[in-house]
GROMACS .gro file of C-alpha atoms in nm:
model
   92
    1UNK     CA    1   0.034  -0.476   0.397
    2UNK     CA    2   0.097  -0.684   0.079
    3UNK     CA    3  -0.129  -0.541  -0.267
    4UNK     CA    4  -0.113  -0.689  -0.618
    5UNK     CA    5  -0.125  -0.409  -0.812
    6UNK     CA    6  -0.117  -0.593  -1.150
    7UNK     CA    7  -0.132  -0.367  -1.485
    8UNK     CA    8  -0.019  -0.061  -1.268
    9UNK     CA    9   0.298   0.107  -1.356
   10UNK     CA   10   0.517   0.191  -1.063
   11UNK     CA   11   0.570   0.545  -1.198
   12UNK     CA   12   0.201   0.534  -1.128
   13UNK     CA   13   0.173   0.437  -0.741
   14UNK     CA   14   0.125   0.714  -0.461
   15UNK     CA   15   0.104   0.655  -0.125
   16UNK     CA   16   0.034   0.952   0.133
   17UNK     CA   17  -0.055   0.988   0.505
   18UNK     CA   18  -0.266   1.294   0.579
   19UNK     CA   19  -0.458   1.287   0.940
   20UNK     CA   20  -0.355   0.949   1.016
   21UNK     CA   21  -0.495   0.825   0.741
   22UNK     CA   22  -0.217   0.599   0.480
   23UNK     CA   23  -0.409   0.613   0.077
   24UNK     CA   24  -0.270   0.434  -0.212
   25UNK     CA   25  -0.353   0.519  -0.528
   26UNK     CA   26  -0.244   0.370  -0.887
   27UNK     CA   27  -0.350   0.396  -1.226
   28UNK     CA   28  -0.384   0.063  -1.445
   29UNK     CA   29  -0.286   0.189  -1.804
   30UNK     CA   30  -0.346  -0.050  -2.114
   31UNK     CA   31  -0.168  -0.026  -2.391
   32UNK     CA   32  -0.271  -0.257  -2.675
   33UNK     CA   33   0.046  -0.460  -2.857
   34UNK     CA   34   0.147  -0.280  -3.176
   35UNK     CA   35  -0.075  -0.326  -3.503
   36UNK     CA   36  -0.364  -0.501  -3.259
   37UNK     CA   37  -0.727  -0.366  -3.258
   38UNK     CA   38  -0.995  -0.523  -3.042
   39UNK     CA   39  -1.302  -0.589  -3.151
   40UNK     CA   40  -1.504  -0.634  -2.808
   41UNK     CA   41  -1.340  -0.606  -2.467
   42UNK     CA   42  -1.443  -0.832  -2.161
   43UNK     CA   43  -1.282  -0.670  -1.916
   44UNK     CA   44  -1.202  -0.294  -1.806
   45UNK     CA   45  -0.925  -0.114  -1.642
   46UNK     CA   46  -0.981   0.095  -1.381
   47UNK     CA   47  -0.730   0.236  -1.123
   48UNK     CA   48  -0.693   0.145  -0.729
   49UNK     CA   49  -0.751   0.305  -0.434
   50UNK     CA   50  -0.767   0.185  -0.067
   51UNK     CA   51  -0.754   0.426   0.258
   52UNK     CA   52  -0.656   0.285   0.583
   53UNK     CA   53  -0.694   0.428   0.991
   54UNK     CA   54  -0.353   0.440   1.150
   55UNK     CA   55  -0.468   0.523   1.476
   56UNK     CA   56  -0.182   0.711   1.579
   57UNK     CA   57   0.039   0.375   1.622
   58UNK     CA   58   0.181   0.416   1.320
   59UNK     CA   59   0.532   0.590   1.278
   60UNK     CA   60   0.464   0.769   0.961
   61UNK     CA   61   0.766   0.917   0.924
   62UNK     CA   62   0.891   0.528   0.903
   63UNK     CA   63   0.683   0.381   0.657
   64UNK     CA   64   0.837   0.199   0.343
   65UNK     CA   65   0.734   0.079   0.051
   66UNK     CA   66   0.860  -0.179  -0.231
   67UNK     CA   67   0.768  -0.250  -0.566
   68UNK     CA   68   0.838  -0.576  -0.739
   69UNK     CA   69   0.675  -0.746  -1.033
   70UNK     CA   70   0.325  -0.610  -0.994
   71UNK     CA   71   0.351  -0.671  -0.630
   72UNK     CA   72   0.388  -0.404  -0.335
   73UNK     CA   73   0.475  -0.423  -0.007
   74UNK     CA   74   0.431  -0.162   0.243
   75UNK     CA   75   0.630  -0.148   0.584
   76UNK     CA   76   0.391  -0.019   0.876
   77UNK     CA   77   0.645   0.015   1.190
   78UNK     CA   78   0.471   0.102   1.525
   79UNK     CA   79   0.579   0.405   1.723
   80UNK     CA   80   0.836   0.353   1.971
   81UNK     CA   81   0.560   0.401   2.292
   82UNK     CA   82   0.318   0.191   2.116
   83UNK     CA   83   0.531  -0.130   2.120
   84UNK     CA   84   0.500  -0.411   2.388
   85UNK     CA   85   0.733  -0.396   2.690
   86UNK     CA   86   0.840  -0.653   2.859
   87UNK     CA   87   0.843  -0.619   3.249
   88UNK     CA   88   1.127  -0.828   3.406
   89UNK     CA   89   0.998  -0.978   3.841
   90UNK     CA   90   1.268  -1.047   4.087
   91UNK     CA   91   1.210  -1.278   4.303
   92UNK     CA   92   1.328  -1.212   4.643
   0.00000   0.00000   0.00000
């Protein structure tokens, strides 16, 4: 899962899986450039926060995560007995 987190600090990300349930959180902080004061504001900051189902296919104890640039990635491998198998025929 790919998120563009822009304005939020990577100090400020948390991820968690409780109940098979993955929730990332992050809190956009503005800080104004020194010795600027705004006299009207079009847009606000607020934080994110998305939930997602992993419906038990999802190795939590596998998931990664990486931060670059405003960008995060998170790694979602499936559980071992959840992947495909591949059944080989003879032919006699």
């Amino acid at each position: 899962i790919y998120f563009d987190l822009p304005g939020v600090d990577k100090d400020s990300i948390n991820l968690k899986v409780e109940k098979d349930i993955l929730t990332l959180t992050g809190d956009c902080t503005k800080k104004p450039a020194e010795g600027f004061s705004c006299t009207r504001e079009e847009m606000e900051y607020f934080g994110y926060r998305r939930s997602f189902n992993l419906n038990k296919t999802v190795d939590a104890d596998k998931i990664a995560a990486d931060y670059d640039n405003g960008a995060l990635k998170v790694k979602l491998p499936k559980r071992e007995e959840q992947k495909t198998k591949e059944i080989k025929i003879s032919i006699s």
